[in-house]
Amino acid sequence: MVKQILQMKNFDQKIITNSYKETEELGKLLSQSFKAGDVVCLYGELGSGKTTFTKGVARGLGVKNRIISPTFILMRRYSLNAKDQRLTPIDSVSKIKNLYHIDLYRLESQDIKGLDLEEIMQDKSGVVLIEWPEKIKDFLPGKRWEISFKILDENLRKILIEKL
Ligand SMILES: Nc1ncnc2c1ncn2[C@@H]1O[C@H](COP(=O)(O)OP(=O)(O)OP(=O)(O)O)[C@@H](O)[C@H]1O
Ligand SMILES: [Mg+2]
């Protein structure tokens, strides 16, 4: 289901997922459209699926480590081996060397400097996924992905994908 929609190559769209597995699958599939240097903003209330989606992205990019929510440390970096990226032999994906997973839920404004966020977002070989990006809205690059998660029901999520 998810796959068919993404094959339309029209990124501005709404998708309904019926389980956490489908949201992971969406992340895995969409990861193949991410390019080194991309910033991906993940909006949505607590428990709406942002970390679940990130797990799928990590899987799709070839991250072997378990993805744990970076809530208390705000940021985790996973480095990627080209040899692990064999989901599809897409050149653009093999140029991605780092995946950054940032969760700003607990960010206090005075902590922003300590995170080197601007440096991370300028890593041209990285893909940066940010939960609670509204906390740093003035620092976000104009060119970015915006993915919004909405809880419809216990297992139902509405996910809106936009590419700015
Ligand atoms: N369709 C679905 N997509 C994603 N998660 C789902 C879905 N249905 C149920 N869930 C459940 O909802 C929860 C989503 O949690 P997740 O950690 O991904 O949320 P989050 O948006 O990252 O929240 P937080 O802001 O607290 O970090 C999980 O327990 C997952 O199993
Ligand atoms: Mg989360």
Coordinates of C-alpha atoms and ligand atoms in Angstrom, one line a residue:
M1 CA 0.0 0.0 0.0
V2 CA 2.6 2.5 1.2
K3 CA 4.9 1.4 -1.6
Q4 CA 2.4 2.1 -4.4
I5 CA 1.8 5.6 -3.1
L6 CA 5.5 6.4 -2.9
Q7 CA 6.0 5.1 -6.4
M8 CA 3.9 8.0 -7.7
K9 CA 7.0 10.1 -6.9
N10 CA 4.8 12.9 -5.8
F11 CA 6.0 13.6 -2.3
D12 CA 3.3 16.0 -1.2
Q13 CA 0.8 13.6 0.0
K14 CA -1.1 12.1 2.9
I15 CA -0.7 8.5 3.9
I16 CA -2.7 6.5 6.5
T17 CA -0.9 3.7 8.3
N18 CA -2.6 1.0 10.2
S19 CA 0.2 -0.3 12.4
Y20 CA 3.6 0.7 13.6
K21 CA 5.0 -1.7 11.0
E22 CA 3.5 0.3 8.2
T23 CA 4.9 3.5 9.6
E24 CA 8.3 1.8 9.8
E25 CA 7.9 0.6 6.2
L26 CA 7.0 4.1 5.1
G27 CA 10.3 5.4 6.7
K28 CA 12.2 2.6 5.0
L29 CA 10.8 3.4 1.6
L30 CA 11.1 7.2 1.9
S31 CA 14.7 6.9 3.0
Q32 CA 15.5 5.9 -0.5
S33 CA 14.5 9.3 -1.7
F34 CA 16.7 11.1 0.9
K35 CA 19.9 12.6 -0.3
A36 CA 23.1 13.5 1.6
G37 CA 22.6 16.9 3.3
D38 CA 18.8 16.5 3.7
V39 CA 17.1 17.8 6.9
V40 CA 13.8 16.0 7.8
C41 CA 11.5 17.6 10.3
L42 CA 9.1 15.3 12.1
Y43 CA 6.1 17.0 13.7
G44 CA 3.4 15.4 15.8
E45 CA 2.2 14.8 19.3
L46 CA 3.7 12.4 21.8
G47 CA 3.3 8.8 20.6
S48 CA 2.3 9.8 17.1
G49 CA 5.1 7.7 15.4
K50 CA 8.1 10.0 14.8
T51 CA 10.6 7.6 16.3
T52 CA 8.9 4.6 14.7
F53 CA 9.3 6.3 11.3
T54 CA 13.0 7.1 12.1
K55 CA 13.6 3.4 12.8
G56 CA 12.4 2.6 9.3
V57 CA 14.6 5.3 7.8
A58 CA 17.6 3.9 9.7
R59 CA 16.8 0.4 8.5
G60 CA 16.5 1.7 4.9
L61 CA 19.8 3.5 5.0
G62 CA 21.6 0.4 6.4
V63 CA 22.0 1.4 10.1
K64 CA 22.7 -1.8 12.0
N65 CA 22.5 -0.4 15.5
R66 CA 19.2 -0.5 17.4
I67 CA 17.6 2.9 17.3
I68 CA 16.7 4.2 20.7
S69 CA 14.9 7.4 21.3
P70 CA 17.4 10.1 22.1
T71 CA 15.1 12.0 24.4
F72 CA 17.5 12.4 27.3
I73 CA 20.6 13.0 25.3
L74 CA 18.9 14.9 22.5
M75 CA 21.0 13.6 19.7
R76 CA 22.4 10.4 18.3
R77 CA 24.6 9.9 15.3
Y78 CA 24.8 6.6 13.4
S79 CA 27.6 6.3 10.8
L80 CA 26.8 4.3 7.7
N81 CA 29.0 1.8 5.9
A82 CA 28.5 1.9 2.2
K83 CA 28.6 -1.9 2.2
D84 CA 25.5 -2.0 4.5
Q85 CA 23.5 0.1 2.1
R86 CA 22.4 -2.6 -0.2
L87 CA 18.6 -2.2 -0.1
T88 CA 18.8 -0.6 -3.5
P89 CA 22.0 0.4 -5.3
I90 CA 21.0 4.1 -5.6
D91 CA 24.0 6.4 -5.8
S92 CA 22.4 9.2 -3.9
V93 CA 21.8 6.9 -0.9
S94 CA 25.3 5.6 -0.9
K95 CA 26.6 9.1 -0.5
I96 CA 25.0 9.4 3.0
K97 CA 27.6 8.8 5.6
N98 CA 25.8 9.8 8.8
L99 CA 22.3 9.6 10.1
Y100 CA 21.5 12.1 12.9
H101 CA 18.5 11.5 15.1
I102 CA 17.6 14.5 17.2
D103 CA 14.8 14.8 19.7
L104 CA 14.3 18.3 21.0
Y105 CA 11.3 17.6 23.3
R106 CA 13.3 18.4 26.4
L107 CA 15.4 21.2 24.8
E108 CA 15.7 24.3 26.9
S109 CA 16.4 27.3 24.7
Q110 CA 19.7 28.0 26.5
D111 CA 20.9 24.5 25.5
I112 CA 20.7 25.1 21.7
K113 CA 24.3 26.3 21.4
G114 CA 25.8 23.1 23.1
L115 CA 24.2 20.9 20.4
D116 CA 26.1 22.2 17.4
L117 CA 22.8 22.0 15.5
E118 CA 23.8 24.4 12.7
E119 CA 27.0 22.4 12.2
I120 CA 25.1 19.2 12.0
M121 CA 22.5 20.6 9.6
Q122 CA 25.3 21.7 7.3
D123 CA 26.9 18.2 7.2
K124 CA 26.6 17.6 3.5
S125 CA 27.1 13.9 3.9
G126 CA 24.5 13.5 6.6
V127 CA 20.7 13.1 6.8
V128 CA 19.3 14.8 9.9
L129 CA 15.9 13.7 11.4
I130 CA 14.5 16.1 14.0
E131 CA 11.6 15.4 16.4
W132 CA 10.0 18.5 17.8
P133 CA 11.6 20.8 15.2
E134 CA 9.3 23.6 16.2
K135 CA 11.7 24.2 19.1
I136 CA 14.3 25.5 16.6
K137 CA 12.1 26.9 13.9
D138 CA 14.4 29.9 13.3
F139 CA 17.4 27.7 12.6
L140 CA 15.8 25.3 10.1
P141 CA 17.0 25.5 6.6
G142 CA 14.5 26.6 4.0
K143 CA 15.0 23.5 1.9
R144 CA 13.8 20.6 4.1
W145 CA 11.3 17.8 4.3
E146 CA 8.3 18.2 6.6
I147 CA 6.5 15.1 7.8
S148 CA 3.6 15.5 10.2
F149 CA 2.1 12.7 12.2
K150 CA -1.5 12.7 13.5
I151 CA -3.1 10.1 15.8
L152 CA -6.5 9.1 14.4
D153 CA -7.0 6.0 16.5
E154 CA -4.9 3.5 18.6
N155 CA -3.2 2.0 15.5
L156 CA -4.1 4.6 12.9
R157 CA -1.9 7.5 11.9
K158 CA -2.3 10.1 9.3
I159 CA 1.1 11.1 7.9
L160 CA 1.6 14.1 5.7
I161 CA 4.8 14.3 3.6
E162 CA 5.9 17.6 2.2
K163 CA 9.1 18.7 0.5
L164 CA 9.9 22.4 0.9
Ligands
LIG1 N1 0.3 3.3 12.7 C1 1.2 3.5 13.7 N2 2.3 4.2 13.4 C2 3.3 4.4 14.3 N3 3.2 4.0 15.6 C3 2.1 3.3 16.0 C4 1.0 3.1 15.0 N4 0.0 2.4 15.6 C5 0.4 2.3 16.9 N5 1.6 2.8 17.1 C6 2.3 2.9 18.4 O1 2.4 4.3 18.8 C7 3.7 4.5 19.4 C8 4.5 5.5 18.6 O2 5.6 5.8 19.4 P1 6.8 6.7 18.9 O3 7.9 6.6 19.9 O4 7.2 6.4 17.5 O5 6.2 8.2 18.9 P2 6.9 9.6 18.9 O6 6.1 10.4 17.9 O7 8.3 9.4 18.6 O8 6.7 10.2 20.3 P3 7.6 11.2 21.2 O9 7.2 12.6 20.8 O10 7.2 10.8 22.6 O11 9.0 10.9 20.9 C9 4.4 3.2 19.5 O12 4.1 2.6 20.8 C10 3.8 2.4 18.4 O13 3.8 1.0 18.6
MG2 MG 10.1 10.0 19.6

